mmCIF file of C-alpha atoms in Angstrom:
data_model
loop_
_atom_site.group_PDB
_atom_site.id
_atom_site.type_symbol
_atom_site.label_atom_id
_atom_site.label_comp_id
_atom_site.label_asym_id
_atom_site.label_seq_id
_atom_site.Cartn_x
_atom_site.Cartn_y
_atom_site.Cartn_z
ATOM 1 C CA MET A 18 103.893 93.461 90.345
ATOM 2 C CA LYS A 19 101.955 90.210 90.471
ATOM 3 C CA LEU A 20 104.712 88.407 92.139
ATOM 4 C CA ARG A 21 105.046 91.061 94.726
ATOM 5 C CA PHE A 22 101.301 90.872 95.397
ATOM 6 C CA ILE A 23 101.463 87.128 95.873
ATOM 7 C CA LEU A 24 104.380 87.608 98.227
ATOM 8 C CA ALA A 25 102.605 90.208 100.149
ATOM 9 C CA VAL A 26 99.744 87.904 100.638
ATOM 10 C CA MET A 27 102.127 85.246 101.873
ATOM 11 C CA ALA A 28 103.696 87.711 104.210
ATOM 12 C CA ALA A 29 100.333 88.600 105.597
ATOM 13 C CA LEU A 30 99.856 84.944 106.364
ATOM 14 C CA ILE A 31 103.264 84.738 107.991
ATOM 15 C CA ILE A 32 102.506 87.574 110.361
ATOM 16 C CA GLN A 33 99.458 85.734 111.614
ATOM 17 C CA GLY A 34 101.949 83.386 113.319
ATOM 18 C CA CYS A 35 102.586 79.655 113.630
ATOM 19 C CA ALA A 36 100.764 77.836 116.342
ATOM 20 C CA GLN A 37 103.915 76.002 117.241
ATOM 21 C CA THR A 38 105.731 79.124 118.482
ATOM 22 C CA PRO A 39 104.801 81.123 121.530
ATOM 23 C CA LEU A 40 106.495 84.179 119.972
ATOM 24 C CA SER A 41 103.945 84.325 117.114
ATOM 25 C CA PRO A 42 101.663 87.332 117.440
ATOM 26 C CA LYS A 43 98.297 87.959 115.894
ATOM 27 C CA GLY A 44 98.784 89.537 112.418
ATOM 28 C CA GLU A 45 96.333 92.387 113.109
ATOM 29 C CA ALA A 46 98.692 93.826 115.804
ATOM 30 C CA VAL A 47 101.806 93.511 113.664
ATOM 31 C CA PHE A 48 100.410 95.071 110.570
ATOM 32 C CA TYR A 49 98.628 97.821 112.513
ATOM 33 C CA ALA A 50 101.837 99.028 114.142
ATOM 34 C CA LEU A 51 103.999 98.787 111.055
ATOM 35 C CA GLN A 52 101.407 100.457 109.021
ATOM 36 C CA ALA A 53 100.898 103.335 111.510
ATOM 37 C CA ASP A 54 104.551 104.122 111.575
ATOM 38 C CA THR A 55 104.897 104.087 107.881
ATOM 39 C CA MET A 56 101.850 106.334 107.485
ATOM 40 C CA LEU A 57 103.459 108.849 109.705
ATOM 41 C CA ARG A 58 106.720 108.697 107.873
ATOM 42 C CA THR A 59 104.924 109.132 104.571
ATOM 43 C CA TRP A 60 103.245 112.322 105.903
ATOM 44 C CA VAL A 61 106.583 113.709 107.063
ATOM 45 C CA SER A 62 108.183 112.848 103.766
ATOM 46 C CA GLN A 63 105.515 114.488 101.544
ATOM 47 C CA CYS A 64 105.221 117.543 103.765
ATOM 48 C CA ARG A 65 108.794 118.175 103.969
ATOM 49 C CA ASP A 66 108.920 120.121 100.758
ATOM 50 C CA VAL A 67 105.559 121.840 101.127
ATOM 51 C CA SER A 68 106.941 124.683 103.393
ATOM 52 C CA PRO A 69 109.483 125.198 106.142
ATOM 53 C CA ARG A 70 106.574 125.306 108.615
ATOM 54 C CA ALA A 71 105.238 121.937 107.391
ATOM 55 C CA ARG A 72 108.826 120.478 107.448
ATOM 56 C CA GLN A 73 109.201 121.467 111.191
ATOM 57 C CA ALA A 74 105.815 120.284 112.104
ATOM 58 C CA GLY A 75 106.808 116.859 110.539
ATOM 59 C CA LEU A 76 110.107 116.613 112.436
ATOM 60 C CA THR A 77 108.370 117.485 115.669
ATOM 61 C CA ALA A 78 105.464 115.037 115.155
ATOM 62 C CA ARG A 79 107.851 112.168 114.098
ATOM 63 C CA ASN A 80 110.123 112.654 117.106
ATOM 64 C CA ASN A 81 107.260 112.917 119.724
ATOM 65 C CA TRP A 82 105.227 110.201 118.137
ATOM 66 C CA TRP A 83 108.204 107.769 118.033
ATOM 67 C CA GLU A 84 109.129 108.560 121.660
ATOM 68 C CA ARG A 85 105.623 107.405 122.708
ATOM 69 C CA ASN A 86 105.203 104.540 120.130
ATOM 70 C CA GLY A 87 108.610 103.410 119.051
ATOM 71 C CA PRO A 88 108.920 100.476 121.369
ATOM 72 C CA PHE A 89 105.595 99.121 120.082
ATOM 73 C CA VAL A 90 106.839 99.420 116.470
ATOM 74 C CA GLU A 91 110.076 97.638 117.340
ATOM 75 C CA GLY A 92 108.132 94.908 119.012
ATOM 76 C CA ALA A 93 105.838 94.436 115.983
ATOM 77 C CA ASP A 94 108.810 94.359 113.592
ATOM 78 C CA PHE A 95 110.462 91.750 115.939
ATOM 79 C CA GLY A 96 107.282 89.674 115.678
ATOM 80 C CA LEU A 97 107.370 89.747 111.933
ATOM 81 C CA ALA A 98 111.108 88.931 111.631
ATOM 82 C CA TYR A 99 110.872 86.186 114.115
ATOM 83 C CA ASN A 100 107.951 84.432 112.316
ATOM 84 C CA ILE A 101 109.613 84.868 108.832
ATOM 85 C CA VAL A 102 112.915 83.442 109.929
ATOM 86 C CA THR A 103 111.212 80.576 111.752
ATOM 87 C CA VAL A 104 108.960 79.617 108.867
ATOM 88 C CA THR A 105 111.411 79.974 105.976
ATOM 89 C CA ASP A 106 114.589 78.877 107.940
ATOM 90 C CA THR A 107 117.496 78.623 105.546
ATOM 91 C CA ARG A 108 115.419 79.408 102.560
ATOM 92 C CA ALA A 109 116.918 82.877 102.533
ATOM 93 C CA ASP A 110 115.475 83.921 99.188
ATOM 94 C CA THR A 111 111.972 83.113 100.336
ATOM 95 C CA GLY A 112 112.240 84.829 103.642
ATOM 96 C CA ALA A 113 113.959 87.937 102.097
ATOM 97 C CA ARG A 114 111.199 88.284 99.553
ATOM 98 C CA LEU A 115 108.487 87.940 102.130
ATOM 99 C CA ALA A 116 110.074 90.760 104.229
ATOM 100 C CA MET A 117 110.466 92.926 101.080
ATOM 101 C CA ALA A 118 106.909 92.313 100.067
ATOM 102 C CA MET A 119 105.649 93.295 103.553
ATOM 103 C CA THR A 120 107.716 96.394 103.554
ATOM 104 C CA TRP A 121 106.395 97.312 100.021
ATOM 105 C CA GLU A 122 102.842 96.638 100.972
ATOM 106 C CA VAL A 123 102.676 98.924 104.009
ATOM 107 C CA THR A 124 104.537 101.610 102.046
ATOM 108 C CA GLU A 125 102.309 101.264 99.061
ATOM 109 C CA ARG A 126 99.153 101.642 101.112
ATOM 110 C CA ALA A 127 100.496 104.766 102.969
ATOM 111 C CA GLU A 128 101.639 106.447 99.854
ATOM 112 C CA GLU A 129 98.348 105.959 98.134
ATOM 113 C CA THR A 130 96.438 107.309 101.001
ATOM 114 C CA VAL A 131 98.556 110.402 101.608
ATOM 115 C CA THR A 132 98.920 111.227 97.934
ATOM 116 C CA LYS A 133 95.216 111.187 97.405
ATOM 117 C CA LEU A 134 94.560 113.563 100.401
ATOM 118 C CA MET A 135 97.416 115.918 99.259
ATOM 119 C CA ASP A 136 95.979 115.991 95.687
ATOM 120 C CA LYS A 137 92.613 116.861 97.078
ATOM 121 C CA ALA A 138 94.015 119.701 99.166
ATOM 122 C CA GLY A 139 94.940 121.458 95.994
ATOM 123 C CA ASP A 140 97.466 124.340 96.013
ATOM 124 C CA GLU A 141 100.495 124.917 98.187
ATOM 125 C CA GLU A 142 98.464 126.736 100.847
ATOM 126 C CA GLY A 143 95.969 123.978 101.100
ATOM 127 C CA ARG A 144 98.621 121.273 101.381
ATOM 128 C CA GLU A 145 100.389 123.167 104.101
ATOM 129 C CA GLU A 146 97.221 123.611 106.036
ATOM 130 C CA LEU A 147 96.606 119.803 105.622
ATOM 131 C CA CYS A 148 100.119 118.972 106.770
ATOM 132 C CA ILE A 149 99.865 121.294 109.773
ATOM 133 C CA LYS A 150 96.481 119.609 110.701
ATOM 134 C CA ILE A 151 97.505 116.042 110.346
ATOM 135 C CA LEU A 152 100.963 116.362 111.781
ATOM 136 C CA GLY A 153 99.550 118.256 114.654
ATOM 137 C CA GLN A 154 97.151 115.341 115.425
ATOM 138 C CA TYR A 155 100.150 112.975 115.333
ATOM 139 C CA ASN A 156 102.024 115.287 117.705
ATOM 140 C CA GLN A 157 98.999 115.492 120.096
ATOM 141 C CA GLY A 158 98.676 111.746 120.265
ATOM 142 C CA LYS A 159 95.509 111.269 118.282
ATOM 143 C CA TRP A 160 97.189 108.533 116.093
ATOM 144 C CA ASP A 161 99.043 106.783 118.852
ATOM 145 C CA LEU A 162 99.092 102.982 118.845
ATOM 146 C CA HIS A 163 96.115 101.801 120.851
ATOM 147 C CA GLY A 164 93.574 99.821 118.824
ATOM 148 C CA SER A 165 91.479 97.417 120.734
ATOM 149 C CA ASP A 166 92.349 95.961 124.183
ATOM 150 C CA GLU A 167 93.369 92.871 122.530
ATOM 151 C CA THR A 168 95.628 94.597 119.921
ATOM 152 C CA TYR A 169 97.208 96.753 122.665
ATOM 153 C CA ASN A 170 97.953 93.775 124.821
ATOM 154 C CA GLU A 171 99.543 92.078 121.829
ATOM 155 C CA LEU A 172 101.703 95.096 121.142
ATOM 156 C CA VAL A 173 102.853 95.229 124.894
ATOM 157 C CA THR A 174 103.704 91.488 124.851
ATOM 158 C CA LEU A 175 105.725 91.839 121.593
ATOM 159 C CA GLN A 176 107.499 94.887 122.973
ATOM 160 C CA ARG A 177 108.596 92.891 125.929
ATOM 161 C CA ARG A 178 109.694 89.906 123.851
ATOM 162 C CA SER A 179 111.667 92.172 121.455
ATOM 163 C CA VAL A 180 113.749 93.047 124.477
ATOM 164 C CA ASN A 181 113.879 89.678 126.350
ATOM 165 C CA ASP A 182 114.289 87.431 123.241
ATOM 166 C CA ALA A 183 116.401 89.625 121.022
ATOM 167 C CA GLU A 184 119.240 87.190 121.342
ATOM 168 C CA ILE A 185 117.110 84.253 120.135
ATOM 169 C CA LEU A 186 116.281 86.167 116.875
ATOM 170 C CA ASP A 187 119.861 87.303 116.373
ATOM 171 C CA LEU A 188 121.059 83.689 116.800
ATOM 172 C CA ARG A 189 118.573 82.313 114.359
ATOM 173 C CA ARG A 190 119.416 85.069 111.858
ATOM 174 C CA GLY A 191 123.151 84.396 112.289
ATOM 175 C CA MET A 192 122.656 80.693 111.606
ATOM 176 C CA VAL A 193 120.733 81.402 108.412
ATOM 177 C CA GLU A 194 123.266 84.022 107.185
ATOM 178 C CA LEU A 195 126.287 81.759 107.954
ATOM 179 C CA LYS A 196 124.681 78.733 106.090
ATOM 180 C CA THR A 197 123.491 80.866 103.029
ATOM 181 C CA GLN A 198 126.261 83.479 102.975
ATOM 182 C CA ARG A 199 123.682 86.104 101.885
ATOM 183 C CA GLN A 200 122.418 89.368 103.156
ATOM 184 C CA TYR A 201 119.222 91.023 101.889
ATOM 185 C CA GLY A 202 117.746 94.491 102.170
ATOM 186 C CA ARG A 203 114.102 94.664 103.122
ATOM 187 C CA SER A 204 113.509 98.018 101.282
ATOM 188 C CA LEU A 205 114.482 96.634 97.752
ATOM 189 C CA TYR A 206 111.070 96.864 96.257
ATOM 190 C CA VAL A 207 110.595 100.386 97.610
ATOM 191 C CA VAL A 208 114.022 101.449 96.174
ATOM 192 C CA GLU A 209 113.062 100.034 92.776
ATOM 193 C CA LYS A 210 109.877 102.009 92.721
ATOM 194 C CA LEU A 211 111.494 105.315 93.806
ATOM 195 C CA SER A 212 114.224 104.698 91.125
ATOM 196 C CA LYS A 213 111.643 104.679 88.448
ATOM 197 C CA ARG A 214 110.119 107.769 89.790
ATOM 198 C CA GLU A 215 113.490 109.489 89.698
ATOM 199 C CA GLY A 216 113.782 108.614 86.008
ATOM 200 C CA CYS A 217 115.952 105.582 86.458
ATOM 201 C CA PRO A 218 114.017 102.489 85.179
ATOM 202 C CA ASN A 219 115.689 99.117 85.008
ATOM 203 C CA ALA A 220 118.199 99.999 87.528
ATOM 204 C CA GLU A 221 120.676 97.747 89.223
ATOM 205 C CA VAL A 222 120.231 97.954 92.938
ATOM 206 C CA GLN A 223 122.856 97.103 95.417
ATOM 207 C CA LEU A 224 122.635 97.077 99.205
ATOM 208 C CA LEU A 225 125.546 98.964 100.651
ATOM 209 C CA LYS A 226 124.547 98.984 104.264
ATOM 210 C CA GLY A 227 122.006 96.560 105.584
ATOM 211 C CA GLU A 228 121.333 97.099 109.308
ATOM 212 C CA TRP A 229 117.670 97.127 109.470
ATOM 213 C CA PRO A 230 115.758 99.468 110.015
ATOM 214 C CA TYR A 231 118.384 101.549 108.402
ATOM 215 C CA GLU A 232 119.637 100.664 104.902
ATOM 216 C CA ILE A 233 121.693 102.426 102.118
ATOM 217 C CA TYR A 234 121.405 101.400 98.581
ATOM 218 C CA ASP A 235 123.449 102.284 95.449
ATOM 219 C CA VAL A 236 121.312 102.524 92.360
ATOM 220 C CA SER A 237 123.070 102.163 89.002
ATOM 221 C CA CYS A 238 120.981 103.658 86.139
ATOM 222 C CA PRO A 239 121.308 103.028 82.487
ATOM 223 C CA GLY A 240 123.859 105.593 81.155
ATOM 224 C CA ALA A 241 126.348 105.268 84.132
ATOM 225 C CA ASN A 242 124.258 107.624 86.378
ATOM 226 C CA HIS A 243 124.083 106.644 90.029
ATOM 227 C CA LEU A 244 121.619 107.390 92.875
ATOM 228 C CA LEU A 245 122.333 106.802 96.523
ATOM 229 C CA MET A 246 119.262 106.061 98.614
ATOM 230 C CA ARG A 247 118.867 105.833 102.368
ATOM 231 C CA CYS A 248 115.898 103.894 103.911
ATOM 232 C CA GLU A 249 114.553 104.111 107.480
ATOM 233 C CA TRP A 250 111.908 101.526 108.249
ATOM 234 C CA GLY A 251 111.101 101.153 104.591
ATOM 235 C CA ASN A 252 110.801 104.922 104.001
ATOM 236 C CA CYS A 253 113.398 105.846 101.425
ATOM 237 C CA LEU A 254 114.890 109.036 100.245
ATOM 238 C CA VAL A 255 117.449 110.037 97.563
ATOM 239 C CA LEU A 256 120.652 111.377 99.129
ATOM 240 C CA GLN A 257 121.835 114.662 97.467
#
């Protein structure tokens, strides 16, 4: 946990950008967008099992929110990925762990916030009411990505660069992977935590499909049991 905290701090420094690259965004805009997306996905995940009504509200809110805000999230993720691969270069272990730490950090914050509110809501009826209220706000645009004018302008810039400069990032990633012959999953720390929650401590985690933001992991538990997990933007679920 201490190592992950240190890496999370380092990742936060990375997202602030390097003065030498014009693609480097301000860290506030990147973290703001990634945290907002993760918060919504956490609400959808925790409300899914509350009731069919809450589940449907979650699906509707996620689809409508993403339609309005998805390009900004993708732009923010591009900014983070570009800075990490630029700073760490062929030190793939370091870059991968920074990306994992960032994913773990935003997920941890979102889970802590949503869990506290759900616990405070009390019984199933209270949780359903809370889910409908919060997800309705997402659906109506209350939690859309705006922020300050400066933050919004940064997000617009990143969104444009994620489209115009995608080939630059792919080329740099390809050079690193070719030289190191390694591929990493950004959701590893999240999968490890979820494995413990599912009664599978000290699991061996293997990335089966690593096409971020979608990843699939095989989790080998002590006793020859296996879990299959699918992750989307760092939000992971056990596949039945």
